[in-house]
Amino acid sequence: MTVTNQPPSTEPFATPLDVLLDRVEKDMQDDLVPAEIFNNEDIFRAEMERIFTTTWVFVAHESEIPNPGDFVQRKIGLDPVIVTRDGKGGINVMSNYCRHRGTQVCQTDAGNSRFFTCPYHGWTYANDGKLVGTPLMHRAYGTPLDRDEWGLKKAAKVDTRNGFVFAALSDDVPPLDEWLGGAGWMLDVITKLHPAGMRVAGPPERYMVNGDWKTAAENFAGDVYHLPTLHASIQEIEMIEGLQGTCEIGRTYEFENGHTFIGHAWTEAIGPFFTHWGYGALEGYSEHFDLSGFDDTQKFVAEHQPPTVGTIFPNLSFIRIFSPLPDGPPGVFTSFRQWQPVAPGKFELWNWQFVWNFQDEESAQRDYVGGQYCFGSAGVYEQDDTVAWEGVQRAAASPWMRKEGMKFNYQQGNNSPVDQAPDPEWTGPGIHRNTGYGEHVQFNFLRQWLRTMKGDRA
Ligand code: FES
Ligand code: FE
């Protein structure tokens, strides 16, 4: 019998996953993150069960389903869902599993239909989820099946903010606006520069990435530190300049529930004319803007240090930058993107380009092309990022690195001479810092990930 000096565990029923999460919590107190949370089968399964079924998840933008009967097929975690606009104008988020044997009743990405008929035995559902037909009903079942009881399962909660449709598979979530908190305030800054708002420029482009979805979400939470290195080639071809100073002019916004954004002080760095993401330097944009609904801090943020990227926990991210095109005049593009988990170390990137409803066709097309040029599947930034992210999941799955107990370094804030303290003058929600250094935003995302994984979403 082996005798050890280990004290008896106070949690005799702790699972290996619980033990790992406790270790992650302890390491994060030292600004370290165990590599094993990435590309890990147990973690991935727990993420699907503990995060994606318990929290608000973005599923569509209302401009994708403007008319009665419109639908798109989406994902919440690994589950396919159908997002519909029913005949009464309501938005429904329903599971795409037939109640008879589970076959997907909707087999296309998008369309317009009042009904969904299961290809297996033909059960038919209305676009609000109710069961409306069962073939050979009298012979097979005698009396009709209850339309509601045997309808498609529906998301427990559905709500929208500025046209962004979110769904939750659990009743136990706060109201959407409360959940978004400061991120909703920032979403207003991003999408309400004009009262007519924004729309998707088309369906999302989708591509597989050999990466952990958290790596991408964390990067878009506000990793500006990688720009001068990973995206150096963009500077070499003179598409952009001044990447070395990106952390210096970085401005971070940390909100509750793990939502984070990082902006840049463009007017300070480039010039007073470069207001509103650079819209101010172009014709045809800011003269249309109406910021009268913004509070003073929102006006200041939009004008001088607007959010460049951000992540709304868990897997919706945003990017807006000035985009000089090789041919023709520059524009400012807006993308929202989702990191759809597929398997450990693998996600599908869904990328929507957005345009303003006030824009004419030519201007909207220019911004769309700018967005694809930078952050489409073959975009000059995208190609750099996705390759680097593959390295994270590869290191995380390495038998050697697992043996070494590899931990990633998040200690940028420890000895830096840069003032990274929360801005005492800040009048907006959350925490604001006047620097891009410190990896605070990444930690804001990861802390929420840990809280949710441990079942503490308070
Ligand atoms: Fe859908 Fe049988 S599985 S009708
Ligand atoms: Fe990048």
XYZ file of C-alpha atoms and ligand atoms in Angstrom:
463
model
C 0.000 0.000 0.000
C 1.312 3.432 -0.908
C 1.162 6.076 1.784
C 1.332 9.709 0.753
C 1.489 12.927 2.686
C -1.363 14.367 0.635
C -4.173 15.697 2.834
C -7.488 14.012 2.127
C -9.456 15.766 -0.602
C -12.191 17.968 0.760
C -14.152 17.266 -2.388
C -14.278 13.499 -2.632
C -16.695 13.602 -5.543
C -14.836 16.189 -7.608
C -14.595 15.048 -11.217
C -11.353 15.360 -13.219
C -12.968 18.293 -14.993
C -13.741 20.040 -11.698
C -10.146 19.489 -10.609
C -8.900 20.965 -13.884
C -11.162 24.003 -13.567
C -9.952 24.577 -10.003
C -6.405 24.464 -11.308
C -7.281 26.936 -14.076
C -8.703 29.302 -11.460
C -5.555 29.079 -9.396
C -3.279 29.599 -12.407
C -5.301 32.581 -13.562
C -4.580 34.225 -10.237
C -0.938 34.127 -11.375
C -1.866 35.424 -14.845
C -1.311 32.024 -16.389
C -3.689 29.902 -18.425
C -3.151 26.142 -18.735
C -2.801 25.181 -22.392
C -5.035 22.194 -21.711
C -8.218 24.294 -21.741
C -7.764 24.533 -25.501
C -8.361 21.660 -27.911
C -9.500 19.395 -25.096
C -12.265 16.809 -25.506
C -13.581 17.075 -21.923
C -13.479 20.852 -21.896
C -15.191 21.016 -25.278
C -18.038 18.759 -24.177
C -18.479 20.786 -20.990
C -18.460 24.043 -22.962
C -21.333 22.781 -25.086
C -23.318 21.734 -21.990
C -22.407 24.493 -19.568
C -21.974 27.553 -21.795
C -23.977 27.230 -24.996
C -27.121 25.870 -23.310
C -27.090 28.361 -20.445
C -26.404 31.755 -21.945
C -27.636 34.166 -24.610
C -26.146 33.320 -28.011
C -26.408 35.421 -31.182
C -28.310 33.613 -33.946
C -29.145 36.106 -36.705
C -29.670 39.719 -37.671
C -33.250 40.783 -38.345
C -32.261 42.025 -41.799
C -31.656 38.380 -42.744
C -35.335 37.555 -42.175
C -37.229 40.764 -43.040
C -40.395 39.154 -44.493
C -42.977 36.691 -43.178
C -41.800 33.186 -43.996
C -38.104 34.096 -44.162
C -35.798 31.717 -42.346
C -32.114 30.993 -41.814
C -30.532 27.913 -40.361
C -28.074 28.610 -37.547
C -26.176 26.948 -34.691
C -26.283 27.244 -30.929
C -23.220 25.326 -29.874
C -23.494 22.093 -31.848
C -27.273 22.265 -32.234
C -28.841 23.325 -35.530
C -31.644 25.840 -35.069
C -34.071 27.452 -37.491
C -34.646 31.174 -37.069
C -37.914 32.207 -38.700
C -40.142 35.223 -39.218
C -43.662 33.851 -38.849
C -46.888 35.139 -40.394
C -47.491 37.477 -37.468
C -44.029 39.024 -37.751
C -42.698 37.191 -34.706
C -39.220 35.723 -34.536
C -38.948 32.046 -33.634
C -35.801 30.108 -32.769
C -36.549 26.392 -33.006
C -34.525 23.235 -32.866
C -33.968 21.656 -36.245
C -34.720 18.179 -34.916
C -37.944 16.464 -35.939
C -39.982 15.343 -32.938
C -40.602 11.943 -34.534
C -37.039 10.611 -34.895
C -34.851 13.720 -34.924
C -34.055 14.184 -38.606
C -33.340 17.793 -39.610
C -36.587 19.200 -40.954
C -34.840 22.157 -42.583
C -32.068 21.140 -44.953
C -31.162 24.507 -46.473
C -29.259 27.503 -45.123
C -31.911 30.113 -45.860
C -35.174 30.646 -47.712
C -38.839 31.489 -47.363
C -41.439 28.936 -46.390
C -44.559 28.647 -44.277
C -43.780 25.022 -43.520
C -40.937 22.630 -42.897
C -41.563 19.033 -43.916
C -39.320 16.375 -42.487
C -37.684 14.351 -45.263
C -37.850 11.104 -43.256
C -41.574 10.397 -42.680
C -43.078 13.716 -43.633
C -44.163 15.330 -40.377
C -44.795 18.952 -41.228
C -44.294 21.982 -38.990
C -45.458 25.575 -39.435
C -42.810 28.279 -39.335
C -43.777 29.064 -35.745
C -42.900 25.482 -34.801
C -46.385 23.962 -34.469
C -46.945 20.457 -35.834
C -49.497 20.841 -38.627
C -49.401 17.552 -40.478
C -48.543 13.888 -40.106
C -48.853 11.653 -43.207
C -51.497 8.926 -43.006
C -52.477 10.503 -39.742
C -55.771 8.629 -39.223
C -54.341 5.200 -40.053
C -51.100 5.801 -38.189
C -52.283 7.620 -35.083
C -56.084 7.517 -34.981
C -56.559 10.897 -33.336
C -54.484 13.928 -34.368
C -51.361 14.554 -32.348
C -51.371 17.704 -30.240
C -49.954 20.524 -32.404
C -48.182 22.283 -29.562
C -47.029 19.283 -27.580
C -45.418 17.746 -30.682
C -44.179 20.985 -32.224
C -40.484 21.724 -32.691
C -38.681 22.504 -29.442
C -38.216 26.237 -29.096
C -35.490 28.300 -27.459
C -36.552 29.300 -23.944
C -35.873 32.977 -24.632
C -35.547 35.082 -27.779
C -34.877 38.796 -27.821
C -33.268 41.441 -29.996
C -31.044 44.479 -29.617
C -30.665 46.826 -32.594
C -31.761 43.997 -34.894
C -29.335 41.452 -33.451
C -31.312 38.343 -32.514
C -30.162 36.384 -29.496
C -31.606 33.161 -28.112
C -31.129 31.300 -24.847
C -31.862 27.600 -24.357
C -32.421 28.154 -20.640
C -35.060 30.149 -18.793
C -32.519 30.921 -16.142
C -30.932 33.919 -17.881
C -31.248 37.621 -17.136
C -33.123 39.809 -19.645
C -31.018 40.345 -22.775
C -30.386 44.039 -22.147
C -29.243 43.282 -18.635
C -26.987 40.483 -19.884
C -25.432 42.723 -22.535
C -25.017 45.616 -20.091
C -22.187 47.840 -21.307
C -21.868 45.751 -24.467
C -25.385 46.891 -25.432
C -24.312 50.467 -24.806
C -21.361 49.860 -27.129
C -23.529 48.088 -29.711
C -25.526 51.336 -29.839
C -22.311 53.277 -30.511
C -21.488 50.883 -33.345
C -24.859 50.450 -35.044
C -26.893 53.562 -34.234
C -24.808 56.264 -35.884
C -27.738 56.589 -38.252
C -31.401 56.080 -37.299
C -32.001 53.722 -40.255
C -29.409 51.363 -38.819
C -27.443 48.630 -40.552
C -28.182 45.470 -42.481
C -26.249 42.411 -43.505
C -24.691 42.787 -46.935
C -25.364 39.129 -47.660
C -25.273 35.692 -46.081
C -22.331 34.888 -43.850
C -19.217 33.542 -45.501
C -18.202 30.330 -43.715
C -14.897 28.579 -43.462
C -13.331 25.970 -41.228
C -10.413 26.864 -39.006
C -8.222 24.399 -37.161
C -8.447 26.420 -33.997
C -10.190 26.508 -30.646
C -13.182 28.876 -30.742
C -11.916 30.552 -27.545
C -8.645 31.527 -29.232
C -10.519 33.557 -31.824
C -12.956 35.031 -29.296
C -10.030 36.016 -27.107
C -8.138 37.575 -30.004
C -11.155 39.690 -30.935
C -11.700 40.584 -27.297
C -8.802 42.910 -27.933
C -5.417 41.439 -28.780
C -3.770 44.467 -30.357
C -0.336 43.243 -29.296
C -0.140 40.914 -32.312
C -0.693 43.545 -34.964
C 2.878 44.783 -35.578
C 4.194 41.226 -35.822
C 1.558 38.973 -37.328
C 0.214 41.620 -39.695
C 3.584 43.177 -40.575
C 3.182 42.271 -44.238
C 0.195 44.610 -44.463
C 2.481 47.424 -43.454
C 5.158 46.224 -45.875
C 2.782 46.579 -48.807
C 1.977 50.087 -47.523
C -1.688 49.338 -47.004
C -1.459 50.672 -43.484
C 1.178 52.348 -41.357
C 2.030 52.863 -37.710
C 1.260 49.336 -36.532
C 4.061 49.558 -33.963
C 2.068 52.109 -32.023
C -1.113 50.102 -31.879
C -0.850 49.277 -28.169
C 0.038 52.885 -27.356
C -3.150 54.226 -28.895
C -5.240 51.244 -27.767
C -8.187 51.920 -25.442
C -9.907 49.033 -23.707
C -13.487 48.572 -22.573
C -14.291 45.741 -20.174
C -17.937 45.077 -19.435
C -19.801 42.661 -17.203
C -20.418 39.054 -18.275
C -17.139 38.835 -20.185
C -18.030 41.243 -22.993
C -15.063 43.314 -24.102
C -14.014 45.791 -26.770
C -10.813 47.536 -27.678
C -10.623 50.788 -29.564
C -8.020 53.154 -30.892
C -7.540 56.850 -30.295
C -7.603 57.592 -34.005
C -8.025 61.371 -33.804
C -5.030 61.577 -31.480
C -2.875 59.318 -33.653
C -3.862 60.409 -37.147
C -5.435 63.847 -36.821
C -8.560 65.659 -35.696
C -10.228 65.008 -39.063
C -10.116 61.240 -38.543
C -13.292 61.062 -36.445
C -15.744 58.156 -36.146
C -13.452 55.307 -37.198
C -12.173 57.467 -40.077
C -15.677 58.028 -41.503
C -14.981 61.697 -40.804
C -12.185 61.695 -43.387
C -14.455 60.372 -46.136
C -17.318 61.816 -48.092
C -20.793 60.336 -47.839
C -20.770 59.063 -44.293
C -20.601 61.299 -41.229
C -22.729 64.023 -42.804
C -25.580 61.494 -42.513
C -24.900 60.547 -38.902
C -27.227 61.563 -36.088
C -25.759 61.011 -32.659
C -28.433 62.917 -30.787
C -29.579 59.722 -29.052
C -26.106 59.086 -27.609
C -25.006 60.095 -24.147
C -21.914 62.308 -23.908
C -19.555 59.406 -23.342
C -20.939 57.514 -26.334
C -20.413 60.616 -28.452
C -16.829 60.912 -27.243
C -16.102 57.229 -27.836
C -17.629 57.254 -31.325
C -15.768 60.388 -32.299
C -12.335 59.844 -30.812
C -11.633 56.294 -29.669
C -14.196 54.013 -31.252
C -14.156 50.262 -30.733
C -12.123 48.490 -33.385
C -12.834 44.917 -32.318
C -14.821 43.288 -29.572
C -16.356 40.053 -28.354
C -19.802 39.568 -26.880
C -19.527 36.426 -24.780
C -19.450 33.694 -25.772
C -18.856 33.705 -29.524
C -19.979 36.869 -31.319
C -17.252 39.283 -32.356
C -17.063 42.563 -34.201
C -14.570 44.519 -36.267
C -14.706 47.928 -37.907
C -11.718 49.558 -39.524
C -10.820 52.058 -42.183
C -9.907 50.106 -45.257
C -7.702 51.522 -47.960
C -8.389 49.516 -51.109
C -5.733 48.934 -53.777
C -8.104 50.334 -56.416
C -10.573 53.091 -55.812
C -11.391 55.196 -52.769
C -11.177 53.798 -49.245
C -14.157 52.944 -47.065
C -14.879 51.776 -43.550
C -16.101 48.228 -43.225
C -18.091 46.586 -40.459
C -18.080 42.845 -39.856
C -19.716 40.706 -37.239
C -18.451 37.197 -36.960
C -19.202 34.095 -34.987
C -16.857 31.368 -33.883
C -18.972 28.237 -34.219
C -17.489 25.357 -32.255
C -17.343 22.164 -34.306
C -15.024 19.851 -32.380
C -12.048 20.190 -30.035
C -9.501 22.344 -31.885
C -11.866 23.094 -34.752
C -14.383 25.865 -35.363
C -16.269 27.262 -38.297
C -15.880 30.975 -38.854
C -19.104 32.717 -39.952
C -18.475 36.205 -41.218
C -21.169 38.783 -42.021
C -20.338 42.081 -43.695
C -22.683 44.870 -42.617
C -23.549 48.073 -44.463
C -25.573 51.155 -43.575
C -29.144 51.360 -44.774
C -28.565 54.975 -45.877
C -25.709 54.017 -48.214
C -26.171 53.888 -51.961
C -25.318 50.672 -53.796
C -21.866 51.812 -54.858
C -20.824 52.911 -51.399
C -22.229 49.754 -49.784
C -20.431 47.606 -52.355
C -17.160 49.416 -51.652
C -17.410 48.717 -47.930
C -18.381 45.107 -48.563
C -15.352 44.595 -50.802
C -13.144 46.337 -48.226
C -14.393 43.970 -45.556
C -13.757 40.909 -47.700
C -10.358 42.248 -48.737
C -9.309 42.514 -45.090
C -11.358 39.890 -43.254
C -12.926 37.563 -45.810
C -11.659 33.984 -46.042
C -8.844 35.191 -48.311
C -8.527 38.532 -46.513
C -5.096 39.955 -45.891
C -5.605 40.022 -42.115
C -7.681 36.860 -41.895
C -5.060 34.642 -43.470
C -2.506 35.771 -40.885
C -4.798 35.288 -37.899
C -6.224 31.887 -38.712
C -2.784 30.373 -39.281
C -1.495 31.703 -35.952
C -4.567 30.384 -34.133
C -3.876 26.876 -35.462
C -0.620 26.941 -33.537
C -2.433 27.417 -30.235
C -4.546 24.285 -30.574
C -1.522 22.320 -31.838
C 0.567 23.272 -28.799
C -2.376 22.544 -26.512
C -2.778 19.022 -27.881
C 0.927 18.191 -27.900
C 1.678 15.118 -25.743
C 5.028 16.673 -24.853
C 3.517 20.004 -23.797
C 0.820 18.198 -21.816
C 3.541 16.305 -19.997
C 5.272 19.616 -19.318
C 2.014 21.083 -17.992
C 2.380 23.969 -20.419
C 0.837 27.235 -19.319
C 0.352 30.268 -21.507
C 1.737 33.578 -20.319
C -0.793 36.336 -19.633
C 1.580 38.384 -17.480
C 1.862 41.425 -19.702
C 0.396 43.633 -17.017
C 2.741 42.637 -14.203
C 5.875 44.728 -14.599
C 4.982 46.996 -17.460
C 5.865 50.654 -16.873
C 2.740 51.660 -18.791
C -0.152 52.941 -16.696
C -2.779 50.250 -17.095
C -5.010 51.262 -14.211
C -8.728 51.732 -14.838
C -9.357 55.274 -16.027
C -10.642 57.221 -12.985
C -12.241 59.815 -15.265
C -14.299 57.258 -17.175
C -17.995 58.097 -17.244
C -19.274 55.144 -19.267
C -20.169 51.631 -18.127
C -17.576 49.036 -17.152
C -13.849 49.607 -16.949
C -11.902 51.707 -19.385
C -8.125 51.787 -19.711
C -6.066 54.187 -21.788
C -3.745 51.556 -23.191
C -3.801 48.423 -25.291
C -1.186 46.755 -23.122
C -2.019 44.410 -20.298
C -4.172 41.565 -21.708
C -6.957 42.717 -19.386
C -9.639 42.258 -22.008
C -8.596 38.701 -22.763
C -8.809 37.933 -19.075
C -12.238 39.534 -18.856
C -13.412 37.031 -21.471
C -11.614 34.079 -19.873
C -12.877 34.872 -16.379
C -16.444 34.718 -17.674
C -15.611 31.462 -19.433
C -14.358 30.033 -16.144
C -17.301 31.334 -14.122
C -19.750 29.811 -16.573
C -17.881 26.512 -16.755
C -18.013 26.342 -12.955
C -21.734 27.067 -12.978
C -21.415 30.498 -11.408
C -22.865 32.981 -13.830
C -23.482 35.686 -11.274
Fe -39.247 13.298 -39.038
Fe -39.997 10.760 -38.886
S -38.093 11.656 -38.350
S -41.084 12.432 -39.673
Fe -5.277 39.883 -36.286
